[in-house]
Amino acid sequence: MRLKLKTELHAHTSETSPCANISARKLVEMYEAAGYDAVVITDHYSKWVMEHNNITDPLEFTEFFLNGYQHALEYSQKSSCNLKILPGAEINLLESPNDYLLYGADTEFFYNNPLLFQMSLAELYNLCHNNGILLIQAHPYRAYCTPADIHLIDGAEVYNGNPRHNSNNSKTYKWASENNMIMVSGSDFHEEEDLAKGGIITETSFISIKELVEIIKAGNYSIIEN
C-alpha cells in the first residue's frame, strides 16, 4: 500500500506572526485532527515584524522569529502526536512587497545569517543555493505582488488557499508552468477558517526539512487544492 502523506507548506503562528491568531499549540492540534502528517512553520520574517515588536538586536529578532516553530515543535513532542513540525520562513525583503518562502533552512541557518530581510533578492538566492535551500515566491499574482525574476527563484506557490485574498492562482500556475518552475501549494494559515486549504501529498516518508526538500526537488509529490 502506498503512503499518502499530507504536508502543509505555508502556516503562521500567533507567537511570531502579528497577523496570525492561532497559537502554535492550537495549530498542532488542528492539523493533527485534519489528518496532516507534517507542517512547515513559515512565520513572517521582515523588518515590519521586528519593528512591530520593538526589537533592535539581531539575535533577539532571530530568537523571536523562531518562537512559533519552537513552541509548535515542543508541543508536538510533549503531546506525542504524529505531526512532524519543520522550520521554514516567509521573508519580505526591503526592496519590494513580494514574499518568499524558504524551505530547507534549519535554526542554525537563521542564527548564522541574521536580518535576512536586508538582502537583495539576488543575495538571498545565492545564499539559499549555497545552503541547499529552496527559494519559492509566495502568491506572486496577489494584488500587491509582482512575479520575480525567474532566474532568482526556484519556484512559485501556484496554489494559495487563503480565503481572504485573491491570489490569482491560475495566473501563477500558468507562469510557473511556462517557465518550468517548482510548483507548491499552501494554506497560508492564519485563522481557523484557513485550516487544510493547501499543501502537498507525498508517497515517500521524511524526517527532516532537508529530506522534504529533496522530495520537492525530485517532483515526487502532488498538489492539494481545496
PDB file of C-alpha atoms in Angstrom:
ATOM      1  CA  MET A   1       0.000   0.000   0.000  1.00  0.00           C
ATOM      2  CA  ARG A   2       1.421   3.389  -1.000  1.00  0.00           C
ATOM      3  CA  LEU A   3       1.805   6.171   1.507  1.00  0.00           C
ATOM      4  CA  LYS A   4      -0.160   9.379   1.053  1.00  0.00           C
ATOM      5  CA  LEU A   5       1.397  11.896   3.405  1.00  0.00           C
ATOM      6  CA  LYS A   6      -0.100  15.369   3.662  1.00  0.00           C
ATOM      7  CA  THR A   7       2.232  18.301   4.336  1.00  0.00           C
ATOM      8  CA  GLU A   8       1.262  21.919   4.937  1.00  0.00           C
ATOM      9  CA  LEU A   9       3.862  24.229   3.381  1.00  0.00           C
ATOM     10  CA  HIS A  10       2.575  27.653   4.475  1.00  0.00           C
ATOM     11  CA  ALA A  11       1.447  28.207   8.071  1.00  0.00           C
ATOM     12  CA  HIS A  12       1.789  31.027  10.612  1.00  0.00           C
ATOM     13  CA  THR A  13       1.618  31.131  14.400  1.00  0.00           C
ATOM     14  CA  SER A  14       0.481  33.924  16.707  1.00  0.00           C
ATOM     15  CA  GLU A  15       3.717  33.607  18.697  1.00  0.00           C
ATOM     16  CA  THR A  16       5.667  35.178  15.821  1.00  0.00           C
ATOM     17  CA  SER A  17       3.403  36.488  13.050  1.00  0.00           C
ATOM     18  CA  PRO A  18       1.469  39.617  14.131  1.00  0.00           C
ATOM     19  CA  CYS A  19      -1.288  38.873  11.603  1.00  0.00           C
ATOM     20  CA  ALA A  20      -1.904  35.298  12.825  1.00  0.00           C
ATOM     21  CA  ASN A  21      -4.479  34.489  15.508  1.00  0.00           C
ATOM     22  CA  ILE A  22      -3.791  30.802  16.114  1.00  0.00           C
ATOM     23  CA  SER A  23      -1.197  29.676  18.656  1.00  0.00           C
ATOM     24  CA  ALA A  24       1.436  27.102  17.838  1.00  0.00           C
ATOM     25  CA  ARG A  25      -0.200  24.626  20.213  1.00  0.00           C
ATOM     26  CA  LYS A  26      -3.629  25.018  18.626  1.00  0.00           C
ATOM     27  CA  LEU A  27      -2.094  24.785  15.146  1.00  0.00           C
ATOM     28  CA  VAL A  28      -0.596  21.404  16.050  1.00  0.00           C
ATOM     29  CA  GLU A  29      -3.908  20.153  17.417  1.00  0.00           C
ATOM     30  CA  MET A  30      -5.860  21.372  14.393  1.00  0.00           C
ATOM     31  CA  TYR A  31      -3.546  19.927  11.744  1.00  0.00           C
ATOM     32  CA  GLU A  32      -3.283  16.616  13.589  1.00  0.00           C
ATOM     33  CA  ALA A  33      -7.077  16.407  13.673  1.00  0.00           C
ATOM     34  CA  ALA A  34      -7.249  17.351   9.980  1.00  0.00           C
ATOM     35  CA  GLY A  35      -5.161  14.307   9.068  1.00  0.00           C
ATOM     36  CA  TYR A  36      -1.956  16.064   8.056  1.00  0.00           C
ATOM     37  CA  ASP A  37       1.394  14.395   8.628  1.00  0.00           C
ATOM     38  CA  ALA A  38       3.669  17.451   8.656  1.00  0.00           C
ATOM     39  CA  VAL A  39       3.546  21.245   8.866  1.00  0.00           C
ATOM     40  CA  VAL A  40       6.282  23.653   7.797  1.00  0.00           C
ATOM     41  CA  ILE A  41       6.061  26.717  10.047  1.00  0.00           C
ATOM     42  CA  THR A  42       6.621  29.693   7.736  1.00  0.00           C
ATOM     43  CA  ASP A  43       6.191  32.613  10.099  1.00  0.00           C
ATOM     44  CA  HIS A  44       6.698  36.119   8.753  1.00  0.00           C
ATOM     45  CA  TYR A  45      10.289  37.322   8.711  1.00  0.00           C
ATOM     46  CA  SER A  46      10.530  41.027   7.951  1.00  0.00           C
ATOM     47  CA  LYS A  47      11.501  44.478   9.148  1.00  0.00           C
ATOM     48  CA  TRP A  48       7.817  45.030   9.918  1.00  0.00           C
ATOM     49  CA  VAL A  49       7.772  42.098  12.367  1.00  0.00           C
ATOM     50  CA  MET A  50      10.971  43.347  14.006  1.00  0.00           C
ATOM     51  CA  GLU A  51       9.699  46.901  14.422  1.00  0.00           C
ATOM     52  CA  HIS A  52       6.188  45.800  15.427  1.00  0.00           C
ATOM     53  CA  ASN A  53       7.719  44.038  18.417  1.00  0.00           C
ATOM     54  CA  ASN A  54      10.174  46.863  19.248  1.00  0.00           C
ATOM     55  CA  ILE A  55      13.186  44.635  18.620  1.00  0.00           C
ATOM     56  CA  THR A  56      16.526  46.180  17.670  1.00  0.00           C
ATOM     57  CA  ASP A  57      19.025  43.397  18.387  1.00  0.00           C
ATOM     58  CA  PRO A  58      19.572  40.872  15.528  1.00  0.00           C
ATOM     59  CA  LEU A  59      19.972  37.900  17.885  1.00  0.00           C
ATOM     60  CA  GLU A  60      16.818  38.830  19.762  1.00  0.00           C
ATOM     61  CA  PHE A  61      14.935  39.045  16.472  1.00  0.00           C
ATOM     62  CA  THR A  62      16.154  35.610  15.380  1.00  0.00           C
ATOM     63  CA  GLU A  63      15.022  34.130  18.688  1.00  0.00           C
ATOM     64  CA  PHE A  64      11.669  35.878  18.390  1.00  0.00           C
ATOM     65  CA  PHE A  65      11.200  34.691  14.811  1.00  0.00           C
ATOM     66  CA  LEU A  66      11.818  31.067  15.834  1.00  0.00           C
ATOM     67  CA  ASN A  67       9.328  31.241  18.732  1.00  0.00           C
ATOM     68  CA  GLY A  68       6.400  29.891  16.755  1.00  0.00           C
ATOM     69  CA  TYR A  69       8.353  26.987  15.328  1.00  0.00           C
ATOM     70  CA  GLN A  70       9.926  26.106  18.688  1.00  0.00           C
ATOM     71  CA  HIS A  71       6.591  26.193  20.516  1.00  0.00           C
ATOM     72  CA  ALA A  72       4.938  24.008  17.874  1.00  0.00           C
ATOM     73  CA  LEU A  73       7.838  21.546  17.904  1.00  0.00           C
ATOM     74  CA  GLU A  74       7.943  21.309  21.693  1.00  0.00           C
ATOM     75  CA  TYR A  75       4.191  20.788  21.991  1.00  0.00           C
ATOM     76  CA  SER A  76       4.132  18.149  19.261  1.00  0.00           C
ATOM     77  CA  GLN A  77       6.886  16.244  21.083  1.00  0.00           C
ATOM     78  CA  LYS A  78       5.320  16.559  24.543  1.00  0.00           C
ATOM     79  CA  SER A  79       1.889  15.520  23.300  1.00  0.00           C
ATOM     80  CA  SER A  80       3.337  12.519  21.450  1.00  0.00           C
ATOM     81  CA  CYS A  81       1.330  13.350  18.361  1.00  0.00           C
ATOM     82  CA  ASN A  82       2.308  12.062  14.933  1.00  0.00           C
ATOM     83  CA  LEU A  83       2.547  15.500  13.320  1.00  0.00           C
ATOM     84  CA  LYS A  84       6.034  16.498  12.144  1.00  0.00           C
ATOM     85  CA  ILE A  85       6.902  20.166  12.717  1.00  0.00           C
ATOM     86  CA  LEU A  86       9.515  21.570  10.354  1.00  0.00           C
ATOM     87  CA  PRO A  87      11.181  25.008  10.146  1.00  0.00           C
ATOM     88  CA  GLY A  88      10.650  27.481   7.320  1.00  0.00           C
ATOM     89  CA  ALA A  89      10.071  31.177   6.746  1.00  0.00           C
ATOM     90  CA  GLU A  90       8.108  33.696   4.707  1.00  0.00           C
ATOM     91  CA  ILE A  91      10.543  36.532   4.065  1.00  0.00           C
ATOM     92  CA  ASN A  92       9.694  40.036   2.920  1.00  0.00           C
ATOM     93  CA  LEU A  93      12.734  41.938   1.625  1.00  0.00           C
ATOM     94  CA  LEU A  94      13.160  45.701   1.838  1.00  0.00           C
ATOM     95  CA  GLU A  95      13.395  46.061  -1.948  1.00  0.00           C
ATOM     96  CA  SER A  96       9.776  45.061  -2.756  1.00  0.00           C
ATOM     97  CA  PRO A  97       6.442  43.971  -1.244  1.00  0.00           C
ATOM     98  CA  ASN A  98       6.976  40.401  -2.507  1.00  0.00           C
ATOM     99  CA  ASP A  99       7.053  37.446  -0.113  1.00  0.00           C
ATOM    100  CA  TYR A 100       9.364  34.454  -0.422  1.00  0.00           C
ATOM    101  CA  LEU A 101       9.064  31.043   1.208  1.00  0.00           C
ATOM    102  CA  LEU A 102      12.248  29.305   2.358  1.00  0.00           C
ATOM    103  CA  TYR A 103      12.314  25.503   2.502  1.00  0.00           C
ATOM    104  CA  GLY A 104      15.427  23.742   3.780  1.00  0.00           C
ATOM    105  CA  ALA A 105      16.649  26.281   6.332  1.00  0.00           C
ATOM    106  CA  ASP A 106      17.223  24.963   9.843  1.00  0.00           C
ATOM    107  CA  THR A 107      17.503  27.006  13.031  1.00  0.00           C
ATOM    108  CA  GLU A 108      21.302  27.171  12.717  1.00  0.00           C
ATOM    109  CA  PHE A 109      20.922  28.852   9.329  1.00  0.00           C
ATOM    110  CA  PHE A 110      18.811  31.642  10.815  1.00  0.00           C
ATOM    111  CA  TYR A 111      21.258  32.202  13.677  1.00  0.00           C
ATOM    112  CA  ASN A 112      24.214  32.261  11.270  1.00  0.00           C
ATOM    113  CA  ASN A 113      22.506  34.669   8.867  1.00  0.00           C
ATOM    114  CA  PRO A 114      20.728  37.421  10.836  1.00  0.00           C
ATOM    115  CA  LEU A 115      18.480  40.083   9.328  1.00  0.00           C
ATOM    116  CA  LEU A 116      17.946  38.300   6.024  1.00  0.00           C
ATOM    117  CA  PHE A 117      15.348  40.882   5.024  1.00  0.00           C
ATOM    118  CA  GLN A 118      18.146  43.391   4.429  1.00  0.00           C
ATOM    119  CA  MET A 119      19.432  41.351   1.482  1.00  0.00           C
ATOM    120  CA  SER A 120      18.557  41.851  -2.155  1.00  0.00           C
ATOM    121  CA  LEU A 121      16.740  39.001  -3.857  1.00  0.00           C
ATOM    122  CA  ALA A 122      19.928  38.126  -5.748  1.00  0.00           C
ATOM    123  CA  GLU A 123      21.894  37.938  -2.492  1.00  0.00           C
ATOM    124  CA  LEU A 124      19.237  35.832  -0.795  1.00  0.00           C
ATOM    125  CA  TYR A 125      19.024  33.499  -3.789  1.00  0.00           C
ATOM    126  CA  ASN A 126      22.783  32.913  -3.773  1.00  0.00           C
ATOM    127  CA  LEU A 127      22.809  32.330  -0.018  1.00  0.00           C
ATOM    128  CA  CYS A 128      19.954  29.850  -0.281  1.00  0.00           C
ATOM    129  CA  HIS A 129      21.588  27.926  -3.110  1.00  0.00           C
ATOM    130  CA  ASN A 130      24.877  27.732  -1.244  1.00  0.00           C
ATOM    131  CA  ASN A 131      22.991  26.139   1.656  1.00  0.00           C
ATOM    132  CA  GLY A 132      20.678  23.789  -0.253  1.00  0.00           C
ATOM    133  CA  ILE A 133      17.579  25.892   0.453  1.00  0.00           C
ATOM    134  CA  LEU A 134      14.682  26.337  -1.953  1.00  0.00           C
ATOM    135  CA  LEU A 135      13.522  29.917  -2.547  1.00  0.00           C
ATOM    136  CA  ILE A 136       9.874  29.957  -3.611  1.00  0.00           C
ATOM    137  CA  GLN A 137       7.836  33.081  -4.329  1.00  0.00           C
ATOM    138  CA  ALA A 138       4.592  33.119  -2.365  1.00  0.00           C
ATOM    139  CA  HIS A 139       1.385  34.170  -4.162  1.00  0.00           C
ATOM    140  CA  PRO A 140       3.193  36.100  -6.979  1.00  0.00           C
ATOM    141  CA  TYR A 141      -0.022  37.419  -8.554  1.00  0.00           C
ATOM    142  CA  ARG A 142      -1.672  38.717  -5.386  1.00  0.00           C
ATOM    143  CA  ALA A 143      -2.588  42.410  -5.811  1.00  0.00           C
ATOM    144  CA  TYR A 144       0.472  43.903  -4.102  1.00  0.00           C
ATOM    145  CA  CYS A 145       2.983  41.410  -5.556  1.00  0.00           C
ATOM    146  CA  THR A 146       4.943  41.200  -8.797  1.00  0.00           C
ATOM    147  CA  PRO A 147       6.336  37.982 -10.288  1.00  0.00           C
ATOM    148  CA  ALA A 148      10.069  37.927  -9.558  1.00  0.00           C
ATOM    149  CA  ASP A 149      12.948  37.360 -11.950  1.00  0.00           C
ATOM    150  CA  ILE A 150      12.713  33.636 -12.694  1.00  0.00           C
ATOM    151  CA  HIS A 151      16.493  33.382 -12.543  1.00  0.00           C
ATOM    152  CA  LEU A 152      16.455  34.412  -8.876  1.00  0.00           C
ATOM    153  CA  ILE A 153      13.856  31.982  -7.523  1.00  0.00           C
ATOM    154  CA  ASP A 154      13.375  28.218  -7.662  1.00  0.00           C
ATOM    155  CA  GLY A 155       9.628  28.170  -7.970  1.00  0.00           C
ATOM    156  CA  ALA A 156       6.249  29.577  -7.087  1.00  0.00           C
ATOM    157  CA  GLU A 157       3.321  28.920  -4.805  1.00  0.00           C
ATOM    158  CA  VAL A 158       0.844  28.111  -7.567  1.00  0.00           C
ATOM    159  CA  TYR A 159      -1.999  27.468  -5.140  1.00  0.00           C
ATOM    160  CA  ASN A 160      -2.551  29.674  -2.088  1.00  0.00           C
ATOM    161  CA  GLY A 161      -5.649  28.641  -0.152  1.00  0.00           C
ATOM    162  CA  ASN A 162      -6.140  31.755   1.983  1.00  0.00           C
ATOM    163  CA  PRO A 163      -9.840  32.697   1.576  1.00  0.00           C
ATOM    164  CA  ARG A 164      -9.381  36.395   2.389  1.00  0.00           C
ATOM    165  CA  HIS A 165      -7.068  37.139  -0.537  1.00  0.00           C
ATOM    166  CA  ASN A 166      -7.383  36.721  -4.268  1.00  0.00           C
ATOM    167  CA  SER A 167      -4.027  35.190  -5.097  1.00  0.00           C
ATOM    168  CA  ASN A 168      -4.896  34.668  -8.779  1.00  0.00           C
ATOM    169  CA  ASN A 169      -3.672  31.096  -8.549  1.00  0.00           C
ATOM    170  CA  SER A 170      -4.468  30.281 -12.167  1.00  0.00           C
ATOM    171  CA  LYS A 171      -2.156  33.065 -13.363  1.00  0.00           C
ATOM    172  CA  THR A 172       0.637  31.794 -11.132  1.00  0.00           C
ATOM    173  CA  TYR A 173       0.168  28.234 -12.375  1.00  0.00           C
ATOM    174  CA  LYS A 174       0.389  29.370 -15.987  1.00  0.00           C
ATOM    175  CA  TRP A 175       3.513  31.445 -15.297  1.00  0.00           C
ATOM    176  CA  ALA A 176       5.246  28.666 -13.371  1.00  0.00           C
ATOM    177  CA  SER A 177       4.341  26.042 -15.969  1.00  0.00           C
ATOM    178  CA  GLU A 178       5.631  28.132 -18.857  1.00  0.00           C
ATOM    179  CA  ASN A 179       8.943  28.651 -17.046  1.00  0.00           C
ATOM    180  CA  ASN A 180       9.375  25.072 -15.818  1.00  0.00           C
ATOM    181  CA  MET A 181       9.469  26.129 -12.170  1.00  0.00           C
ATOM    182  CA  ILE A 182       8.973  24.146  -8.985  1.00  0.00           C
ATOM    183  CA  MET A 183       5.309  24.435  -8.025  1.00  0.00           C
ATOM    184  CA  VAL A 184       3.958  24.203  -4.482  1.00  0.00           C
ATOM    185  CA  SER A 185       0.717  24.758  -2.606  1.00  0.00           C
ATOM    186  CA  GLY A 186      -0.034  26.119   0.850  1.00  0.00           C
ATOM    187  CA  SER A 187      -2.974  27.143   3.013  1.00  0.00           C
ATOM    188  CA  ASP A 188      -1.397  30.417   4.169  1.00  0.00           C
ATOM    189  CA  PHE A 189      -2.817  29.506   7.571  1.00  0.00           C
ATOM    190  CA  HIS A 190      -3.576  32.427   9.914  1.00  0.00           C
ATOM    191  CA  GLU A 191      -7.124  31.755  11.132  1.00  0.00           C
ATOM    192  CA  GLU A 192      -9.305  28.720  11.867  1.00  0.00           C
ATOM    193  CA  GLU A 193     -11.029  29.061   8.501  1.00  0.00           C
ATOM    194  CA  ASP A 194      -7.670  28.607   6.739  1.00  0.00           C
ATOM    195  CA  LEU A 195      -7.137  25.070   8.010  1.00  0.00           C
ATOM    196  CA  ALA A 196      -6.089  22.455   5.446  1.00  0.00           C
ATOM    197  CA  LYS A 197      -6.683  24.632   2.385  1.00  0.00           C
ATOM    198  CA  GLY A 198      -3.467  23.555   0.654  1.00  0.00           C
ATOM    199  CA  GLY A 199      -0.213  21.655   0.835  1.00  0.00           C
ATOM    200  CA  ILE A 200       1.306  18.679  -0.930  1.00  0.00           C
ATOM    201  CA  ILE A 201       0.908  14.901  -0.861  1.00  0.00           C
ATOM    202  CA  THR A 202       3.982  12.671  -0.944  1.00  0.00           C
ATOM    203  CA  GLU A 203       4.366   8.924  -1.167  1.00  0.00           C
ATOM    204  CA  THR A 204       7.812   8.964   0.421  1.00  0.00           C
ATOM    205  CA  SER A 205       8.287   9.438   4.142  1.00  0.00           C
ATOM    206  CA  PHE A 206      10.732  12.006   5.519  1.00  0.00           C
ATOM    207  CA  ILE A 207      12.031  13.156   8.865  1.00  0.00           C
ATOM    208  CA  SER A 208      13.773  16.469   8.266  1.00  0.00           C
ATOM    209  CA  ILE A 209      13.137  19.589   6.212  1.00  0.00           C
ATOM    210  CA  LYS A 210      16.208  18.684   4.138  1.00  0.00           C
ATOM    211  CA  GLU A 211      14.646  15.347   3.202  1.00  0.00           C
ATOM    212  CA  LEU A 212      11.384  17.068   2.284  1.00  0.00           C
ATOM    213  CA  VAL A 213      13.284  19.490   0.052  1.00  0.00           C
ATOM    214  CA  GLU A 214      14.842  16.573  -1.833  1.00  0.00           C
ATOM    215  CA  ILE A 215      11.372  15.143  -2.452  1.00  0.00           C
ATOM    216  CA  ILE A 216      10.174  18.506  -3.768  1.00  0.00           C
ATOM    217  CA  LYS A 217      13.238  18.914  -5.986  1.00  0.00           C
ATOM    218  CA  ALA A 218      12.623  15.456  -7.464  1.00  0.00           C
ATOM    219  CA  GLY A 219       8.977  16.308  -8.144  1.00  0.00           C
ATOM    220  CA  ASN A 220       7.717  13.307  -6.181  1.00  0.00           C
ATOM    221  CA  TYR A 221       4.552  14.913  -4.882  1.00  0.00           C
ATOM    222  CA  SER A 222       1.132  16.185  -5.872  1.00  0.00           C
ATOM    223  CA  ILE A 223      -0.516  19.473  -5.009  1.00  0.00           C
ATOM    224  CA  ILE A 224      -3.511  19.893  -2.693  1.00  0.00           C
ATOM    225  CA  GLU A 225      -6.115  22.361  -3.975  1.00  0.00           C
ATOM    226  CA  ASN A 226      -9.079  22.784  -1.620  1.00  0.00           C
TER     227      ASN A 226
END
